[in-house]
Amino acid sequence: MSSAPPVSFFDRPNSYIGRTVPRPNAKKLLQGRGTYVDDITLPRMTHVVFVRSPHAHAKIIGIDRAAAQEMPGVIAIVTGPELAKVITPWVGVLTHMKGLKSAPQHALAIDRACWQGEAVAAVVAETRAEAEDAAEMVVVEWEELPAVVDMEAALDASTPVIHPELGDNLAFRRELVTGEVDAAFAAADHVFEEVYHTGRHTGVCLEPRAVLADYQPAEGKLVAYQATQAPHMIQNLLAKHLNLTESDVRVICKDVGGSFGIKVHIYPDEMATAALSVLLRRPVKFIADRLESFVTDIHARDHRIKGRIAVNTDGEILAFEIDDRTAIGPYSVYPRTSAVEANQVVNLVGGPYKHKAYRASTEVVFQNKNVTCQYRAVGHPVACAVTEGLVDLAARKLGIDPAEIRRRNLIPDDAYPYTGLAGLPYESLSHHASLDKLLALMDYDGLRAEQAELRKCGVYRGIGLASFIEVTNPSSAFYGIGGARISSQDGCTIRLDPTGTIICATGVTEQGQGTEAIIAQIAATAVGVTMEKVRVITGDTDATPYGGGTWASRGAGIGGEAALQAGKALRQNILAVAAAMLQAAPETLDIRNGTVVDADTGNERLPLEEIGRVVYFRPDTLPKGLQPEFVVTRHYVQKDYPFVFTNGIQGSYLEVDTETGFVTLLKHWCVEDCGTIINPQLVDEQIRGGVVQGLGGALFEHCIYDDRGQLVNGSMIDYLVPMAGEMPDIIVGHVVSPTASSELGAKGAGEAGTAGAPAAVMNAINDALRPLNVSLTAQPFTPESILLALGKVQAGRK
Amino acid sequence: MEQHDINVIVNGQKLRRRVSARQHLIDFLRNELSLTGSHLGCEHGVCGACTIQVNGTAVRGCLMLAVQADGASVDTIEGLSDSGAIADLQDAFHKHNALQCGFCTPGMLATAAELVEQHPNADREEIRAHISGNYCRCTGYHAIVDAIATVLDARRKAAGGSGA
């Protein structure tokens, strides 16, 4: 008699899948014993400080470094043309984004600066303070050029063209029409339209961008300690542009102090740092300071979207239409390009709904402000704000409850597989289950009753809902097919050491989200050992399988699946050896808690330590033909879909003070579906952190430029981010629809919070202000903008 | 550059050092003493990543000069960890996953340590207010508030249990 074999590895004894376990790597961080790039000191290390353009657009007439060169500690002062002898320029385009264009970009500007903050010279000194002192003595003679700042005017004939060789300021245009759009709008009982703005904002990683480049001339090797999400991508780019062999470049990424997409790109100053190390033949460290971060870390989300929705009187949504414009700065960012965000907006608008017609157009234009590129939940919060704003607008005009109009229009949970109107397949989504769960969690009816009661006393509270779809587990569709050497596959190498410890090296990276914990959980489960017996190695191109790293919520879904398959293969290999040692059939054995057992009875037969001892130290006692393979690598790439979509819905409850314009967030809810949950706590904390980044975009965060292209709030004092005092408690719930595209079934959870929060807040504010016949559509919703809308202050004041 | 001699106790160890008059305390700790646990996020006193304890009070390491620490006792995350003074906070942060990237965490713990010492009866709202000078970009704060509330509760119970 035998007990039924486990249905899947989830059911295995000592499975860690679905269990909250503390992150093994958190202890060192709690003791301040992590290793961020700035914590590393190398012998003969130097520091670089960049001289940056104070103008949005200006010609470099000359650079006088005579005085600076005399300053104590100065090692070298390098200009653009000098550095260009060591490093080649790049153009940030992808071939599958038809028509996308950009101009060659250099590590240091050659003859012209195209945004305030572009580096034009590098000062290398013994200490950071000395480099800063000397940088102040570098005199750049500028001839200021007209700056393109207004995205709406960027294509006008009277507007200067930033890169004359490109012909105009249009970087990319995409149009998409699905279904009978004009007919749908003509047939609809009602058409409602609105213009939405999403504010330009940025990631504000607490650890600034950082790289320590160490060129070792004797070996021709470059080691870059870099705070990055994609070490292998950086390895490729450094080799390519410094004319090095890729295997001679090693990128080491230890602890990273927040990234959120900001650190998934390569920046000119980072390229310059590596080039300086090659040039000077010694280590060079660059740590951006906070002011530099604001003017050079990628920005995002700067969109103006005209949106229309066609609806029938009963609330049935027939069609969406959007006209989007966004400005990306003077260059499309390398290598992922700056057109992806607009592309995502087109892909995602209307995503949760079952309408039949959709027209979208987007124009991506150049301007003389800092570049924009992919930041957490790329395009999602923009698309979600437009979609959910229009849905609420329709509900409001038609007198239908916001929850009810969603119930009538969300794609049914049994409709899958389903192809969205942007042409992308949805494997299996759970909008209705999520909506039901959210309304129950919120006590929606109770909140509505409370809102009505308080309104009688002049208290303006609002409830906002926002459904969304989320792109995760990307295939090669994002970058690979466009010619970028950014891996969509990932690998995991797992080995068994003599003591029964397993070491997992993975291509996905740890940015604090808990990658190392979930890889350990999956590997422990798949092999059959306890978590204490697992070590995880990430972030070293010399030591980990080639992979994509962390972006687009791919760590668990792609990296996790590779770990699962590697772990299972190692288990089989161990059992083959155990079977020989025990003279048993391998299929009658299993590994549980680090011990080989009889699969049927669970009786302990042989600890892994003993197998390790024999295999490594007494292989002479094993049968002659048996070759133990205790190092196993497996790779995984998601090939079934361009992306594995997930979904969710958020709810916001807030109060607007109509006297001061202040918004008080009272509570926030998010229900999402990330498929298989590996560690519930880590998922919840991803959602919460993401929600707060979304709330920041909705209420506070804004990169404000003046009409000369000067960032006027480039410090943490002036650029507001959410702090603990303004943030609400955030309740998280889940619906679980595992993806069938992998055995693990995990989808991503990194974007969900950020995707839906701004729309939920916008809808809640407008719900609160509904009795006053006011509605706001331009993020961020500041007290001033609310008072302006209420007519309590006048526009145009300085 | 003007130099000064200072006498300072760092994590319980008496030190005599010669420092530049303009050097910030945080640069002194990180660059001269290799105490890299405290981090620099903004260098103008807003983000709180460099928060340490000077004479038992939470202080921004980027707003204080090293010479101002002459005669003072400075505790960094390394010292607070090794002495066990904040072990319960660290355990609670670990259990609640009240950290992700960990960059803000040493500063957050220094601030939290001050709170649990000085405001043992703080409620959730007061916890949020007290840590409002410390940016966390990863967690959304909820778990941090949970962790600190847990410690306050446990310390109150322990104090009550001993009849205090």
mmCIF file of C-alpha atoms in Angstrom, chain B:
data_model
loop_
_atom_site.group_PDB
_atom_site.id
_atom_site.type_symbol
_atom_site.label_atom_id
_atom_site.label_comp_id
_atom_site.label_asym_id
_atom_site.label_seq_id
_atom_site.Cartn_x
_atom_site.Cartn_y
_atom_site.Cartn_z
ATOM 1 C CA MET B 1 41.582 73.206 5.468
ATOM 2 C CA GLU B 2 41.123 74.011 9.136
ATOM 3 C CA GLN B 3 41.626 70.946 11.349
ATOM 4 C CA HIS B 4 40.524 70.241 14.896
ATOM 5 C CA ASP B 5 41.186 67.550 17.458
ATOM 6 C CA ILE B 6 38.109 65.911 18.860
ATOM 7 C CA ASN B 7 37.476 63.432 21.633
ATOM 8 C CA VAL B 8 34.421 61.345 20.993
ATOM 9 C CA ILE B 9 32.945 58.101 22.248
ATOM 10 C CA VAL B 10 31.644 56.079 19.339
ATOM 11 C CA ASN B 11 29.692 52.942 20.158
ATOM 12 C CA GLY B 12 31.292 52.923 23.570
ATOM 13 C CA GLN B 13 34.846 53.292 22.323
ATOM 14 C CA LYS B 14 36.854 56.386 23.243
ATOM 15 C CA LEU B 15 38.474 57.958 20.189
ATOM 16 C CA ARG B 16 40.746 60.902 19.578
ATOM 17 C CA ARG B 17 40.783 62.098 15.978
ATOM 18 C CA ARG B 18 41.860 65.085 13.943
ATOM 19 C CA VAL B 19 39.062 66.200 11.626
ATOM 20 C CA SER B 20 38.477 68.874 9.074
ATOM 21 C CA ALA B 21 36.270 71.663 10.426
ATOM 22 C CA ARG B 22 33.810 71.244 7.583
ATOM 23 C CA GLN B 23 33.441 67.474 7.810
ATOM 24 C CA HIS B 24 29.971 66.247 8.641
ATOM 25 C CA LEU B 25 29.577 63.752 11.414
ATOM 26 C CA ILE B 26 28.115 61.216 9.011
ATOM 27 C CA ASP B 27 31.115 61.472 6.689
ATOM 28 C CA PHE B 28 33.397 61.086 9.682
ATOM 29 C CA LEU B 29 31.573 57.932 10.770
ATOM 30 C CA ARG B 30 31.336 56.432 7.301
ATOM 31 C CA ASN B 31 34.622 57.477 5.750
ATOM 32 C CA GLU B 32 36.995 57.743 8.699
ATOM 33 C CA LEU B 33 35.633 55.012 10.975
ATOM 34 C CA SER B 34 34.156 52.696 8.278
ATOM 35 C CA LEU B 35 30.851 52.660 10.138
ATOM 36 C CA THR B 36 28.871 52.416 6.920
ATOM 37 C CA GLY B 37 25.601 51.327 8.485
ATOM 38 C CA SER B 38 24.255 54.865 8.516
ATOM 39 C CA HIS B 39 23.468 56.047 5.023
ATOM 40 C CA LEU B 40 23.351 59.286 3.128
ATOM 41 C CA GLY B 41 20.146 59.925 1.258
ATOM 42 C CA CYS B 42 19.865 63.660 0.790
ATOM 43 C CA GLU B 43 22.582 65.475 2.734
ATOM 44 C CA HIS B 44 20.238 68.208 3.798
ATOM 45 C CA GLY B 45 18.434 66.761 6.737
ATOM 46 C CA VAL B 46 15.208 65.696 5.083
ATOM 47 C CA CYS B 47 15.305 61.952 4.498
ATOM 48 C CA GLY B 48 16.543 60.656 7.838
ATOM 49 C CA ALA B 49 18.700 57.852 6.411
ATOM 50 C CA CYS B 50 21.694 59.175 8.356
ATOM 51 C CA THR B 51 19.926 59.301 11.712
ATOM 52 C CA ILE B 52 22.157 58.231 14.596
ATOM 53 C CA GLN B 53 22.048 58.787 18.315
ATOM 54 C CA VAL B 54 24.122 61.495 19.949
ATOM 55 C CA ASN B 55 23.972 61.435 23.728
ATOM 56 C CA GLY B 56 20.915 59.226 23.409
ATOM 57 C CA THR B 57 18.949 61.517 21.130
ATOM 58 C CA ALA B 58 18.179 60.864 17.468
ATOM 59 C CA VAL B 59 20.216 63.262 15.358
ATOM 60 C CA ARG B 60 20.728 63.807 11.629
ATOM 61 C CA GLY B 61 24.311 62.832 10.937
ATOM 62 C CA CYS B 62 24.377 65.037 7.854
ATOM 63 C CA LEU B 63 23.392 68.186 9.750
ATOM 64 C CA MET B 64 25.989 67.896 12.490
ATOM 65 C CA LEU B 65 29.692 68.500 12.046
ATOM 66 C CA ALA B 66 32.216 66.058 13.375
ATOM 67 C CA VAL B 67 33.758 68.814 15.521
ATOM 68 C CA GLN B 68 30.388 69.323 17.180
ATOM 69 C CA ALA B 69 30.597 65.759 18.435
ATOM 70 C CA ASP B 70 33.630 66.667 20.522
ATOM 71 C CA GLY B 71 32.933 65.321 23.992
ATOM 72 C CA ALA B 72 29.787 63.531 22.929
ATOM 73 C CA SER B 73 28.760 59.923 22.892
ATOM 74 C CA VAL B 74 27.682 58.721 19.467
ATOM 75 C CA ASP B 75 25.830 55.482 18.805
ATOM 76 C CA THR B 76 25.430 54.124 15.304
ATOM 77 C CA ILE B 77 23.426 51.145 14.131
ATOM 78 C CA GLU B 78 26.489 48.950 14.541
ATOM 79 C CA GLY B 79 26.799 49.859 18.206
ATOM 80 C CA LEU B 80 23.090 49.714 18.886
ATOM 81 C CA SER B 81 23.056 46.245 17.333
ATOM 82 C CA ASP B 82 26.027 44.903 19.246
ATOM 83 C CA SER B 83 24.876 46.262 22.595
ATOM 84 C CA GLY B 84 21.470 44.626 22.190
ATOM 85 C CA ALA B 85 19.756 47.941 22.964
ATOM 86 C CA ILE B 86 17.372 47.639 20.037
ATOM 87 C CA ALA B 87 17.234 43.875 19.666
ATOM 88 C CA ASP B 88 13.480 43.812 20.197
ATOM 89 C CA LEU B 89 12.963 46.468 17.527
ATOM 90 C CA GLN B 90 15.187 44.622 15.098
ATOM 91 C CA ASP B 91 13.329 41.371 15.746
ATOM 92 C CA ALA B 92 9.987 43.066 15.236
ATOM 93 C CA PHE B 93 11.156 44.719 12.027
ATOM 94 C CA HIS B 94 12.349 41.345 10.791
ATOM 95 C CA LYS B 95 9.143 39.570 11.722
ATOM 96 C CA HIS B 96 6.918 42.216 10.146
ATOM 97 C CA ASN B 97 9.183 42.661 7.109
ATOM 98 C CA ALA B 98 9.300 46.319 8.059
ATOM 99 C CA LEU B 99 12.132 46.855 5.626
ATOM 100 C CA GLN B 100 12.767 46.057 2.030
ATOM 101 C CA CYS B 101 15.908 47.575 0.556
ATOM 102 C CA GLY B 102 17.183 48.340 4.058
ATOM 103 C CA PHE B 103 18.735 51.669 3.164
ATOM 104 C CA CYS B 104 16.477 53.724 5.429
ATOM 105 C CA THR B 105 16.390 51.055 8.100
ATOM 106 C CA PRO B 106 19.334 52.039 10.349
ATOM 107 C CA GLY B 107 18.004 55.592 10.497
ATOM 108 C CA MET B 108 14.461 54.387 10.986
ATOM 109 C CA LEU B 109 15.577 52.153 13.863
ATOM 110 C CA ALA B 110 17.455 55.019 15.529
ATOM 111 C CA THR B 111 14.317 57.128 15.357
ATOM 112 C CA ALA B 112 12.127 54.257 16.523
ATOM 113 C CA ALA B 113 14.497 53.588 19.416
ATOM 114 C CA GLU B 114 14.030 57.152 20.572
ATOM 115 C CA LEU B 115 10.265 56.769 20.361
ATOM 116 C CA VAL B 116 10.060 53.589 22.395
ATOM 117 C CA GLU B 117 12.272 55.141 25.070
ATOM 118 C CA GLN B 118 10.572 58.497 25.277
ATOM 119 C CA HIS B 119 6.942 57.785 24.340
ATOM 120 C CA PRO B 120 6.096 54.342 25.675
ATOM 121 C CA ASN B 121 2.370 54.932 25.269
ATOM 122 C CA ALA B 122 2.428 56.134 21.669
ATOM 123 C CA ASP B 123 -0.501 54.970 19.539
ATOM 124 C CA ARG B 124 -0.400 54.276 15.783
ATOM 125 C CA GLU B 125 -0.972 57.884 14.881
ATOM 126 C CA GLU B 126 1.778 59.060 17.216
ATOM 127 C CA ILE B 127 4.122 56.419 15.811
ATOM 128 C CA ARG B 128 3.407 57.688 12.310
ATOM 129 C CA ALA B 129 4.049 61.253 13.432
ATOM 130 C CA HIS B 130 7.306 60.360 15.158
ATOM 131 C CA ILE B 131 8.790 58.566 12.166
ATOM 132 C CA SER B 132 7.567 61.195 9.708
ATOM 133 C CA GLY B 133 11.073 62.551 9.327
ATOM 134 C CA ASN B 134 12.329 59.264 7.916
ATOM 135 C CA TYR B 135 11.686 58.429 4.289
ATOM 136 C CA CYS B 136 10.938 54.864 3.404
ATOM 137 C CA ARG B 137 10.371 54.392 -0.280
ATOM 138 C CA CYS B 138 9.741 50.645 -0.190
ATOM 139 C CA THR B 139 7.376 49.555 2.537
ATOM 140 C CA GLY B 140 4.572 52.083 2.526
ATOM 141 C CA TYR B 141 5.236 52.457 6.296
ATOM 142 C CA HIS B 142 2.384 50.174 7.359
ATOM 143 C CA ALA B 143 4.676 47.314 8.403
ATOM 144 C CA ILE B 144 7.033 49.708 10.178
ATOM 145 C CA VAL B 145 4.169 51.086 12.237
ATOM 146 C CA ASP B 146 3.084 47.516 12.993
ATOM 147 C CA ALA B 147 6.578 46.573 14.130
ATOM 148 C CA ILE B 148 7.028 49.579 16.402
ATOM 149 C CA ALA B 149 3.534 49.146 17.853
ATOM 150 C CA THR B 150 4.373 45.524 18.659
ATOM 151 C CA VAL B 151 7.503 46.551 20.538
ATOM 152 C CA LEU B 152 5.707 49.276 22.472
ATOM 153 C CA ASP B 153 3.052 46.790 23.448
ATOM 154 C CA ALA B 154 5.568 44.167 24.520
ATOM 155 C CA ARG B 155 7.590 46.665 26.534
ATOM 156 C CA ARG B 156 4.449 47.952 28.257
ATOM 157 C CA LYS B 157 3.440 44.413 29.136
ATOM 158 C CA ALA B 158 6.916 43.654 30.428
ATOM 159 C CA ALA B 159 6.897 46.826 32.525
ATOM 160 C CA GLY B 160 3.402 45.995 33.849
ATOM 161 C CA GLY B 161 4.408 42.421 34.573
ATOM 162 C CA SER B 162 7.299 43.550 36.751
ATOM 163 C CA GLY B 163 4.982 45.829 38.678
ATOM 164 C CA ALA B 164 6.519 49.020 37.329
#
